Every structure is written in C-alpha cells, then in structure tokens.
Amino acid sequence: MAGLTTFVIFGASGDLSRRKLIPALFHLYRKGRLPENFALLGVARHPIAEEAYRDSMREAVAEFSKPPEPAAWAGFRERLHYMAADPTQTEGLRSVEARLRELEAEAGDPTQRLYYFAIPPEIYQPILECLAQAGMTREDRGWRRVVIEKPFGRDLASARALNQAVHHVLREDQVYRIDHYLGKETVQNVLVFRFANSIFEPLWNRNYIDHVQITVAESVGVAHRGAFYDSVGVLRDVFQNHLLQLLVLVGMEPPSSFDPEMVRNERAKVLSAVRGMSEAEVGENTVRGQYQGFGGEPGVKPGSQTATYGALRLFIDNWRWQAVPFYLRSGKHMAEKTTEILIQFKSVPHQLFPLTPGREIRPNALFLCIQPDEGMHLRFEMKVPDTEVDLRSVDMDFHYADDFGPGALPDAYERLLLDALEGDASLYTRADAIELAWQIVDPIVRSWETGSPRLEMYAPGSWGPPAAETLLRREGREWALGCGGET
Ligand code: BG6
C-alpha cells in the first residue's frame, strides 16, 4: 500500500462544506483526479451518525451541483467519514488524531493530511495551537498542510497577528490561504491571455491604455448572512481579496517562469506598488453606498452604516501603469450579476473622418468576462456599409460555452483543492500579499468608519449611488459593461 491522503474538514456540516467542498471533492473523485488512496474526514461539534452524514452530503451534492451518479457516489461514500469533536480543545483534536491513525493504519506510510478550516475565523488561532499540541502538524510520517478560508484578518494588524500565529506552528509552505476567485478558470485565463499571445502585451501599458475598470456586481442582497455582512462590509468582504486579486492579474509583470514562487513574487510586487491614500484622498477617490432596506435585513443592526457598495479609484505607481486609473466597484443588490474587467484603450490621436456632428470615434475596449457569461469581447470601429464614412462600434466576441461546450468550466474549488493536495500554491495567497492587500484597504476602511465619504443610499436593482457615476464623469469617463453583449 502506498499510504493514505486524508482531507480533513473542520466545519464539516457547515454551508461551505455543503455548497462547495464536498461537491468539488466528489467531482474530482469521479474524474479520477484524487489520489488513489484517499479519505475524507469531516469534523464538527455535533454528533451525527456517519451514515447520516454521508446521506446528507449526497443531498448537498444533488442540491448544489447535480445528482451524483450512483456508481461514482458509492465509491466516494465509502471514503467519507465523520466524527464529532471540538477542535478548539487539545483533547478534541487528540481524538481526531486517534481516528486519523485508525484510518491510516491499514494503508501504512506516508500519511498525508490536508486540514481545511471551514470554520469561523475567530477560532483559527485556537485550532492552530491545538493542532500543534496534539502533534498533528509534525511531518515525520508525511506532509501536513492547512487551508485557511477568508476572511484572513479584519485589518492589517489582525492579519499580521494571524500570520504570526500560523508561523508559530507551521512553515509558510504548509499554509494555503484561499481566495476562490483565483480558482476561476476565467481569472486564471487573464494571465494566459496576456502572456500566451503576442498581440496584446505590447499595448498593455500606460501608452495605450486609458484606464481599467473592474466590476463585481451581485444581484442578490445579503440574504441570510446579514449579521456577518454587517460586521465586515463590502471592503473587507470582496475588495481586500477578490477585487484586488483581479487588479493584480491585470497589472502584474510577466514572471520569468510559471514556478509558483515566481508568480507569487510578481503578484506581491503589484500590490506593493498600489498608491496608498490619505484620509482626505479617501473622500475624493472612493464612493460608499448602502442599498435601501439593508437596515431591515435579518441580523443587521438598525441604523447600520455598513457599506454594501463601494467604488475606488486606485493607481499603480510603476513604469507600466503610472497615471492610469484603476476603477474598482462592487455591490450587493445591483441591477445584474456580472464580474468583468474592462481594458479601455486610448482614443485615436487624430480624428481623420468627417463625422456628423455629435458623433465620435469610440476608443477600443476589451472586456474580460469573468462570470456569468464567461468569455471576452473586443470593441472596435467599423465603417457602416453604403455610407460615405459613417462609423459604428462592433463587437468581436468569444464565449467559453461556444468553444468548449456547456459545463466546461469546473467550479473554482475543484482546481484549488486539487492544487493544495498536489502542493502547488500558485493560486493561493502568500503571507506578504495578504498583508499588502490589507495595507491598501485599511486606510479606506478607517476613513469610511469615521463617515468619510458620506454613505449614499441606492435603490436595489440599480447600479449603485449616483456619486459612483460622478467619480468617473468628472474625468470624462463612464462605467461600462460589455459582457452581456452591450458595448
Ligand atoms: C464571497 C463573499 O467571498 O464572494 C460573498 O463573501 C460574495 O459576499 C461571493 O457573494 C462572491 O463570489 P462569486 O464566486 O459568486 O462571485
């Protein structure tokens, strides 16, 4: 026997396990991607019989993905185990260690374990300590890795403290800080698009690009996560991680190889070049909004000042990007769900064509469509046939579904979980990058918490507060969406 690889989920009966982790692991299993000798041990506080846990995970796969094929599920089910334990107590973890040893006994060494923290962030530190005290981080019989979910800290100070607690018991290469955006195919494709094609990269800089927009819009409100959301707000929830990671992929320099550390070095460099803001600058360069009715959502404190919408104007201070604004926006309860990146090129230097008054040549625009209609749109100008020189914008587009078929895009977690099992950390965030991201967001959070800029209300189903339009309009620009086919 060649040893056993065990995926241990702390928080095994929670939402994340049901919606994402178990379906992703099941799909990896049915595609034959998991190690041959693989087991999954779910750990949570309340006692449930193992069989009942297996049944409820089958229902979760059916609900959040699709009903599993009976034969594949039968094989997966046998590998699925459950036990009740309190992971914040050393005794609790000793009982987990004992169970793991039972599972591992038959297969022999090496024993390889991935511990997944699908638990509230307040208990990350106690679990880390207890894991070490129970001897579960020692690697004498095989590797031990930990995947830590977001939010990784609430601000720079707490992220630093958490990094210290992590490094007290683990080496950095044992730690996988997850941001599920990096697992999305369309997000990974930004680098391939940039660095596996020769025609765009020469234009990818301040000489040809006027500005960049990144939109992460959600049509839903905070739903059942009101209490959690009220305590974090949009900056901590999605800007510190997802939006900044998208900015990084657009802004980074080509690494000299695809080696995980090379890629992560370049990612960290962009973050370190993002210009910090003073409090006065936060008032000028950000917009803070809340959807009407947020205060009445279950779990939200009445009169809450928490932002559910944010727009930022950022700059990257380096040779490539000097003076090119990056406008980032995200909100709940927006007009539609879409995540897209717009690369807006500069206007032509000279208007050659005698256009009718009021008409202008629109600058080229490239839309990278992250979701839901994954693909790409490139807008350019064409002559309208049978006119002297009337011009019109047209759209050249690519959709994953057309070229690779429907269902070709796996869930982000599949790729990320597999990478962690294989020891590839390229798509995970290193300690320094997490801290750099907080360093960018921290002054904005502080300023917002003192009321600057003022909180603007917006109607659910709109594109956010009018101030967000002004942020761009005062510079002669406007927010644009191109992924639904509109240009
Ligand atoms: C999560 C946030 O990290 O990302 C949620 O906590 C948000 O508030 C979600 O809804 C968005 O992820 P996706 O993959 O649906 O764009």
Coordinates of C-alpha atoms and ligand atoms in Angstrom, one line a residue:
M1 CA 0.0 0.0 0.0
A2 CA 1.2 3.5 -0.8
G3 CA -0.1 5.4 2.2
L4 CA -3.2 7.5 2.6
T5 CA -4.0 11.1 1.8
T6 CA -6.7 12.4 4.0
F7 CA -8.7 15.6 3.6
V8 CA -9.9 16.7 7.0
I9 CA -12.6 19.3 7.0
F10 CA -13.1 21.3 10.2
G11 CA -16.6 22.7 10.0
A12 CA -17.8 19.7 8.1
S13 CA -21.5 20.3 8.4
G14 CA -21.5 24.0 7.5
D15 CA -22.6 25.9 4.5
L16 CA -19.2 25.9 2.8
S17 CA -18.8 22.2 3.0
R18 CA -22.2 21.5 1.7
R19 CA -22.2 24.1 -1.1
K20 CA -18.6 23.9 -2.3
L21 CA -16.1 21.5 -0.7
I22 CA -18.0 18.2 -0.8
P23 CA -19.3 18.8 -4.4
A24 CA -15.9 19.8 -5.6
L25 CA -14.2 16.8 -4.0
F26 CA -16.8 14.5 -5.4
H27 CA -16.3 15.8 -8.9
L28 CA -12.6 15.4 -8.6
Y29 CA -13.1 11.9 -7.4
R30 CA -15.4 11.0 -10.3
K31 CA -12.9 12.5 -12.8
G32 CA -10.2 10.3 -11.3
R33 CA -8.2 13.3 -10.1
L34 CA -7.8 12.5 -6.4
P35 CA -5.0 10.4 -5.1
E36 CA -5.9 6.7 -5.4
N37 CA -5.8 6.2 -1.6
F38 CA -7.9 9.0 -0.5
A39 CA -10.2 9.5 2.6
L40 CA -12.2 12.4 3.8
L41 CA -12.8 13.0 7.5
G42 CA -15.5 15.6 8.4
V43 CA -15.2 17.1 11.8
A44 CA -17.8 19.2 13.5
R45 CA -19.1 19.7 17.0
H46 CA -22.5 18.0 16.9
P47 CA -22.8 14.2 16.9
I48 CA -24.3 12.7 13.8
A49 CA -24.0 9.1 12.8
E50 CA -21.5 8.6 9.9
E51 CA -24.2 7.1 7.7
A52 CA -26.5 10.1 8.3
Y53 CA -23.6 12.4 7.4
R54 CA -22.9 10.5 4.2
D55 CA -26.6 10.8 3.3
S56 CA -26.7 14.5 4.0
M57 CA -23.6 15.1 1.8
R58 CA -25.2 13.2 -1.0
E59 CA -28.2 15.6 -0.8
A60 CA -25.8 18.5 -0.7
V61 CA -24.1 17.4 -3.9
A62 CA -27.5 16.9 -5.6
E63 CA -28.7 20.3 -4.4
F64 CA -25.6 22.5 -5.1
S65 CA -24.3 20.6 -8.1
K66 CA -26.2 17.8 -9.7
P67 CA -27.4 14.4 -8.5
P68 CA -24.4 12.2 -8.3
E69 CA -24.2 9.1 -10.5
P70 CA -24.9 6.1 -8.2
A71 CA -21.7 4.1 -9.0
A72 CA -19.4 7.1 -8.5
W73 CA -21.2 8.1 -5.4
A74 CA -20.9 4.6 -3.9
G75 CA -17.1 4.7 -4.2
F76 CA -16.9 8.2 -2.8
R77 CA -19.3 7.5 0.0
E78 CA -17.0 4.7 1.4
R79 CA -14.2 7.2 1.7
L80 CA -16.3 9.7 3.5
H81 CA -16.1 9.7 7.3
Y82 CA -17.4 11.8 10.1
M83 CA -16.7 12.4 13.8
A84 CA -17.9 14.9 16.4
A85 CA -15.1 16.8 18.2
D86 CA -14.3 20.2 19.5
P87 CA -11.3 21.3 17.5
T88 CA -10.6 24.3 19.8
Q89 CA -9.6 21.8 22.6
T90 CA -6.4 19.8 22.5
E91 CA -8.4 16.8 23.8
G92 CA -10.9 17.2 20.9
L93 CA -8.0 17.2 18.4
R94 CA -6.3 14.2 20.1
S95 CA -9.5 12.2 19.4
V96 CA -9.3 13.4 15.7
E97 CA -5.7 12.3 15.7
A98 CA -6.7 8.8 17.0
R99 CA -9.4 8.5 14.3
L100 CA -6.9 9.5 11.6
R101 CA -4.5 6.9 12.8
E102 CA -7.1 4.3 12.6
L103 CA -7.9 5.3 9.0
E104 CA -4.3 5.4 8.2
A105 CA -3.3 2.1 9.9
E106 CA -4.1 -0.2 7.0
A107 CA -2.5 1.9 4.3
G108 CA 0.8 2.5 6.1
D109 CA 3.1 5.4 5.5
P110 CA 3.3 8.0 4.2
T111 CA 0.3 9.6 5.8
Q112 CA -0.5 12.9 4.1
R113 CA -3.1 15.2 5.5
L114 CA -4.8 18.4 4.4
Y115 CA -6.6 20.2 7.2
Y116 CA -9.3 22.6 5.8
F117 CA -10.5 25.4 8.1
A118 CA -14.2 25.8 7.1
I119 CA -14.9 27.4 10.4
P120 CA -15.4 30.9 11.8
P121 CA -12.2 33.0 11.7
E122 CA -12.4 33.7 15.5
I123 CA -11.3 30.1 16.1
Y124 CA -8.4 29.9 13.6
Q125 CA -5.8 30.7 16.2
P126 CA -7.0 28.3 18.9
I127 CA -7.3 25.5 16.4
L128 CA -3.8 26.1 15.1
E129 CA -2.4 25.9 18.7
C130 CA -4.3 22.7 19.4
L131 CA -3.3 21.1 16.1
A132 CA 0.3 21.6 17.2
Q133 CA -0.3 20.5 20.7
A134 CA -1.9 17.3 19.5
G135 CA 1.1 16.6 17.4
M136 CA -0.9 17.0 14.2
T137 CA 1.4 19.4 12.4
R138 CA 4.6 17.2 12.6
E139 CA 5.7 15.9 9.2
D140 CA 7.6 12.8 10.3
R141 CA 5.2 10.4 8.6
G142 CA 4.2 12.6 5.6
W143 CA 3.2 16.2 4.7
R144 CA 0.7 18.2 6.7
R145 CA -1.0 21.2 5.1
V146 CA -3.6 23.7 6.2
V147 CA -6.1 25.6 4.0
I148 CA -7.4 28.8 5.6
E149 CA -10.5 30.4 4.3
K150 CA -11.2 34.1 4.0
P151 CA -11.5 36.4 5.8
F152 CA -7.9 36.3 6.8
G153 CA -7.9 39.1 9.4
R154 CA -10.1 42.1 9.7
D155 CA -7.3 44.6 9.1
L156 CA -3.6 44.8 8.8
A157 CA -2.9 44.3 12.5
S158 CA -5.1 41.3 12.9
A159 CA -3.8 39.7 9.6
R160 CA -0.3 40.2 10.9
A161 CA -1.2 38.6 14.2
L162 CA -2.8 35.7 12.4
N163 CA 0.2 35.2 10.2
Q164 CA 2.4 35.1 13.3
A165 CA 0.1 32.5 14.9
V166 CA 0.3 30.5 11.7
H167 CA 4.1 30.7 11.5
H168 CA 4.4 29.7 15.2
V169 CA 3.2 26.2 14.3
L170 CA 3.6 25.8 10.5
R171 CA 6.1 26.7 7.8
E172 CA 4.8 29.1 5.2
D173 CA 4.9 26.3 2.6
Q174 CA 2.4 24.3 4.7
V175 CA -0.1 27.1 4.5
Y176 CA -2.7 27.7 1.8
R177 CA -4.7 30.9 2.1
I178 CA -7.6 30.6 -0.2
D179 CA -9.3 33.2 -2.4
H180 CA -11.8 31.3 -4.5
Y181 CA -11.6 33.9 -7.3
L182 CA -8.1 32.7 -8.2
G183 CA -9.6 29.2 -8.8
K184 CA -12.0 30.5 -11.5
E185 CA -10.9 29.5 -15.0
T186 CA -11.6 32.9 -16.4
V187 CA -9.4 34.5 -13.7
Q188 CA -6.5 32.1 -14.4
N189 CA -7.0 32.8 -18.1
V190 CA -6.2 36.5 -17.6
L191 CA -2.5 35.5 -17.4
V192 CA -2.7 33.1 -20.3
F193 CA -4.4 35.7 -22.4
R194 CA -1.8 38.2 -21.6
F195 CA 1.3 36.1 -21.8
A196 CA 0.5 33.4 -24.3
N197 CA -0.5 35.9 -27.0
S198 CA 1.9 38.4 -28.5
I199 CA -0.5 41.0 -29.8
F200 CA -1.9 42.4 -26.6
E201 CA 1.1 42.6 -24.3
P202 CA 2.8 45.4 -26.3
L203 CA -0.3 47.5 -25.8
W204 CA -0.8 46.6 -22.1
N205 CA 0.6 49.7 -20.6
R206 CA 0.1 53.5 -20.0
N207 CA 1.0 54.3 -23.6
Y208 CA -2.1 52.6 -25.0
I209 CA -4.5 52.1 -22.0
D210 CA -6.6 54.9 -20.8
H211 CA -8.0 53.2 -17.7
V212 CA -9.1 49.9 -16.3
Q213 CA -12.5 49.1 -14.7
I214 CA -13.2 46.1 -12.5
T215 CA -16.8 45.3 -11.7
V216 CA -18.0 42.6 -9.3
A217 CA -21.8 43.2 -9.2
E218 CA -24.2 40.9 -7.4
S219 CA -27.9 41.0 -7.9
V220 CA -28.7 39.4 -4.6
G221 CA -28.7 41.2 -1.2
V222 CA -27.1 39.8 1.9
A223 CA -29.7 37.1 2.3
H224 CA -29.2 35.0 5.5
R225 CA -25.7 36.5 6.1
G226 CA -26.9 39.8 7.5
A227 CA -25.1 39.6 10.8
F228 CA -21.8 38.5 9.3
Y229 CA -22.0 41.0 6.5
D230 CA -23.0 43.9 8.8
S231 CA -19.7 43.3 10.7
V232 CA -17.5 43.3 7.6
G233 CA -19.0 45.4 4.8
V234 CA -18.1 45.4 1.1
L235 CA -14.4 46.5 1.5
R236 CA -13.4 43.6 3.7
D237 CA -15.8 41.1 2.1
V238 CA -14.7 41.4 -1.5
F239 CA -12.3 44.3 -2.2
Q240 CA -9.4 43.2 0.1
N241 CA -9.4 39.9 -1.7
H242 CA -11.3 39.3 -4.9
L243 CA -11.1 42.7 -6.5
L244 CA -7.5 43.3 -5.6
Q245 CA -6.6 39.9 -7.0
L246 CA -8.2 40.8 -10.3
L247 CA -6.3 44.1 -10.3
V248 CA -3.1 42.1 -9.7
L249 CA -3.6 39.8 -12.6
V250 CA -4.3 42.8 -15.0
G251 CA -1.4 44.8 -13.5
M252 CA 1.4 42.3 -12.9
E253 CA 4.6 41.9 -14.8
P254 CA 5.3 38.6 -16.6
P255 CA 7.1 36.3 -14.3
S256 CA 10.2 34.6 -15.7
S257 CA 8.7 31.2 -15.2
F258 CA 5.4 29.7 -14.1
D259 CA 7.1 28.5 -10.9
P260 CA 4.6 29.2 -8.0
E261 CA 7.0 31.4 -6.1
M262 CA 7.9 33.4 -9.2
V263 CA 4.2 34.0 -9.9
R264 CA 3.6 34.9 -6.3
N265 CA 6.5 37.3 -6.3
E266 CA 5.1 39.3 -9.2
R267 CA 1.6 39.3 -7.6
A268 CA 3.0 40.8 -4.4
K269 CA 5.0 43.4 -6.3
V270 CA 1.9 44.9 -7.9
L271 CA 0.2 45.2 -4.5
S272 CA 3.2 46.9 -3.1
A273 CA 3.1 49.4 -5.9
V274 CA -0.6 50.4 -5.4
R275 CA -0.6 54.0 -4.1
G276 CA -1.8 54.4 -0.6
M277 CA -4.4 57.0 0.2
S278 CA -4.5 59.6 3.0
E279 CA -7.9 60.2 4.7
A280 CA -8.5 63.3 2.6
E281 CA -7.8 61.3 -0.6
V282 CA -10.2 58.6 0.5
G283 CA -13.0 61.2 0.5
E284 CA -12.0 62.1 -3.1
N285 CA -11.3 58.7 -4.6
T286 CA -14.0 56.4 -3.1
V287 CA -17.7 56.1 -3.0
R288 CA -19.5 54.3 -0.2
G289 CA -23.1 53.1 -0.6
Q290 CA -25.8 51.1 1.0
Y291 CA -28.9 49.6 -0.6
Q292 CA -32.2 50.8 0.7
G293 CA -33.6 48.3 3.1
F294 CA -30.3 46.9 4.3
G295 CA -31.0 48.1 7.8
G296 CA -34.1 45.9 7.9
E297 CA -32.4 42.7 6.8
P298 CA -32.3 39.9 9.4
G299 CA -29.2 40.2 11.6
V300 CA -28.4 43.7 10.5
K301 CA -28.4 46.4 13.3
P302 CA -31.0 49.1 12.6
G303 CA -29.3 52.3 11.5
S304 CA -26.2 50.3 10.4
Q305 CA -23.7 52.4 8.4
T306 CA -22.1 49.4 6.8
A307 CA -21.4 49.8 3.1
T308 CA -22.9 47.2 0.7
Y309 CA -21.5 49.1 -2.3
G310 CA -18.0 50.5 -2.9
A311 CA -16.2 52.2 -5.8
L312 CA -12.5 53.1 -5.6
R313 CA -10.1 54.9 -7.9
L314 CA -6.6 53.4 -7.5
F315 CA -3.2 54.0 -9.1
I316 CA -0.3 51.6 -9.5
D317 CA 2.9 53.6 -9.1
N318 CA 5.3 51.9 -11.6
W319 CA 6.6 52.4 -15.1
R320 CA 3.9 50.4 -16.8
W321 CA 0.9 52.0 -15.1
Q322 CA 1.8 55.5 -14.0
A323 CA -1.3 57.8 -14.1
V324 CA -3.6 55.0 -15.4
P325 CA -6.6 54.9 -13.1
F326 CA -8.0 51.6 -12.0
Y327 CA -11.7 52.0 -11.1
L328 CA -13.0 49.1 -8.9
R329 CA -16.6 48.7 -7.9
S330 CA -18.7 46.1 -6.2
G331 CA -22.1 46.0 -4.7
K332 CA -24.9 43.8 -3.5
H333 CA -28.4 44.2 -4.9
M334 CA -27.2 45.6 -8.2
A335 CA -29.0 45.6 -11.5
E336 CA -27.5 42.3 -12.6
K337 CA -24.9 39.7 -11.6
T338 CA -21.7 40.3 -13.5
T339 CA -18.0 40.2 -12.9
E340 CA -16.0 41.8 -15.6
I341 CA -12.8 43.7 -16.4
L342 CA -12.7 46.5 -18.9
I343 CA -9.4 47.5 -20.5
Q344 CA -10.2 50.8 -22.1
F345 CA -7.7 51.8 -24.7
K346 CA -6.9 55.4 -25.6
S347 CA -8.7 57.4 -28.3
V348 CA -7.1 57.7 -31.7
P349 CA -4.7 60.6 -31.7
H350 CA -6.4 62.4 -34.7
Q351 CA -9.9 62.4 -36.0
L352 CA -9.5 61.7 -39.6
F353 CA -13.0 61.1 -40.7
P354 CA -15.6 63.8 -41.3
L355 CA -18.1 62.6 -38.8
T356 CA -21.6 64.0 -38.5
P357 CA -21.7 66.5 -35.5
G358 CA -22.2 64.8 -32.2
R359 CA -20.6 61.5 -33.4
E360 CA -17.2 60.5 -32.2
I361 CA -14.8 57.6 -32.7
R362 CA -15.1 55.4 -29.7
P363 CA -11.9 54.1 -28.2
N364 CA -11.3 50.3 -28.4
A365 CA -12.4 48.4 -25.4
L366 CA -11.6 44.9 -24.3
F367 CA -13.9 43.2 -21.8
L368 CA -12.7 40.2 -19.9
C369 CA -15.9 38.4 -18.8
I370 CA -15.3 36.5 -15.6
Q371 CA -18.9 35.4 -15.0
P372 CA -21.7 34.5 -15.6
D373 CA -21.3 34.6 -19.4
E374 CA -17.6 33.7 -19.5
G375 CA -15.6 34.9 -22.4
M376 CA -14.2 38.1 -24.0
H377 CA -15.4 41.0 -26.1
L378 CA -13.3 43.3 -28.1
R379 CA -14.9 46.5 -29.4
F380 CA -13.7 48.3 -32.4
E381 CA -14.9 50.8 -35.0
M382 CA -16.2 49.9 -38.5
K383 CA -17.5 51.7 -41.4
V384 CA -21.2 51.4 -41.9
P385 CA -21.7 49.9 -45.4
D386 CA -23.2 52.1 -48.0
T387 CA -22.5 55.4 -46.2
E388 CA -19.7 57.8 -47.0
V389 CA -17.9 57.4 -43.8
D390 CA -20.4 56.7 -41.1
L391 CA -18.8 54.7 -38.3
R392 CA -20.2 52.2 -35.8
S393 CA -18.8 50.1 -32.9
V394 CA -18.8 46.4 -33.4
D395 CA -18.0 43.6 -31.1
M396 CA -15.8 40.6 -31.6
D397 CA -16.6 38.0 -29.0
F398 CA -15.5 34.7 -27.6
H399 CA -17.6 32.6 -25.2
Y400 CA -16.3 29.5 -23.4
A401 CA -19.6 27.7 -23.9
D402 CA -19.3 28.0 -27.7
D403 CA -15.8 26.8 -28.0
F404 CA -15.6 24.3 -25.1
G405 CA -19.2 23.3 -24.7
P406 CA -21.6 23.9 -21.9
G407 CA -20.4 22.8 -18.4
A408 CA -16.7 23.0 -19.5
L409 CA -15.8 25.3 -16.6
P410 CA -15.4 23.5 -13.3
D411 CA -16.2 25.2 -10.0
A412 CA -13.3 27.2 -8.7
Y413 CA -12.9 25.0 -5.7
E414 CA -12.1 21.9 -7.8
R415 CA -8.9 23.4 -9.1
L416 CA -7.9 25.0 -5.7
L417 CA -8.5 21.8 -3.7
L418 CA -6.5 19.7 -6.2
D419 CA -3.7 22.2 -6.2
A420 CA -3.4 22.1 -2.4
L421 CA -3.4 18.3 -2.4
E422 CA -0.6 18.4 -5.0
G423 CA 1.4 21.0 -3.1
D424 CA 1.0 23.8 -5.8
A425 CA 0.5 27.1 -4.0
S426 CA 0.5 29.4 -7.1
L427 CA -3.2 30.2 -6.8
Y428 CA -3.0 30.7 -3.0
T429 CA -2.1 33.9 -1.3
R430 CA 1.2 34.2 0.5
A431 CA 1.6 35.9 3.9
D432 CA 3.2 39.1 2.5
A433 CA 0.5 39.5 -0.2
I434 CA -2.3 39.2 2.4
E435 CA -0.7 42.0 4.4
L436 CA 0.0 44.2 1.4
A437 CA -3.7 43.9 0.4
W438 CA -4.8 45.0 3.9
Q439 CA -2.3 47.8 3.8
I440 CA -4.2 49.2 0.8
V441 CA -7.7 48.7 2.2
D442 CA -7.0 49.6 5.9
P443 CA -6.9 53.5 5.5
I444 CA -10.1 53.3 3.4
V445 CA -11.9 51.2 6.0
R446 CA -10.8 53.6 8.7
S447 CA -11.9 56.6 6.8
W448 CA -15.3 55.0 5.9
E449 CA -15.8 54.1 9.6
T450 CA -15.4 57.8 10.5
G451 CA -18.0 58.8 8.0
S452 CA -15.9 60.0 5.0
P453 CA -17.1 59.9 2.3
R454 CA -20.7 60.0 3.4
L455 CA -22.8 56.9 3.0
E456 CA -25.0 57.2 -0.1
M457 CA -28.2 55.2 -0.4
Y458 CA -29.1 53.4 -3.6
A459 CA -32.1 51.6 -4.9
P460 CA -31.9 47.8 -5.0
G461 CA -31.7 46.8 -8.6
S462 CA -29.8 49.9 -9.6
W463 CA -26.1 50.4 -10.5
G464 CA -25.3 52.0 -7.1
P465 CA -25.3 55.6 -5.9
P466 CA -25.1 58.5 -8.3
A467 CA -21.8 59.5 -6.7
A468 CA -20.2 56.5 -8.4
E469 CA -21.1 57.9 -11.8
T470 CA -19.6 61.3 -10.8
L471 CA -16.3 59.6 -9.7
L472 CA -15.7 58.8 -13.4
R473 CA -17.7 61.5 -15.1
R474 CA -15.6 64.3 -13.6
E475 CA -12.7 62.8 -15.6
G476 CA -14.7 62.5 -18.8
R477 CA -15.2 58.7 -18.4
E478 CA -18.1 56.4 -17.6
W479 CA -18.7 53.0 -16.2
A480 CA -19.2 50.5 -19.0
L481 CA -20.4 46.9 -19.2
G482 CA -19.7 44.8 -22.2
C483 CA -20.1 41.2 -21.2
G484 CA -23.8 40.9 -21.8
G485 CA -23.1 41.8 -25.4
E486 CA -23.8 45.6 -24.9
T487 CA -20.9 47.7 -25.9
Ligands
BG6_1 C1 -17.6 35.8 -1.2 C2 -18.3 36.9 -0.4 O1 -16.2 35.8 -0.8 O2 -17.7 36.0 -2.5 C3 -19.7 37.0 -0.8 O3 -18.2 36.7 1.0 C4 -19.9 37.1 -2.3 O4 -20.4 38.1 -0.2 C5 -19.0 36.0 -3.0 O5 -21.2 36.9 -2.6 C6 -19.0 36.2 -4.5 O6 -18.4 35.1 -5.1 P1 -18.9 34.7 -6.6 O7 -18.0 33.5 -6.9 O8 -20.3 34.3 -6.5 O9 -18.6 35.8 -7.4

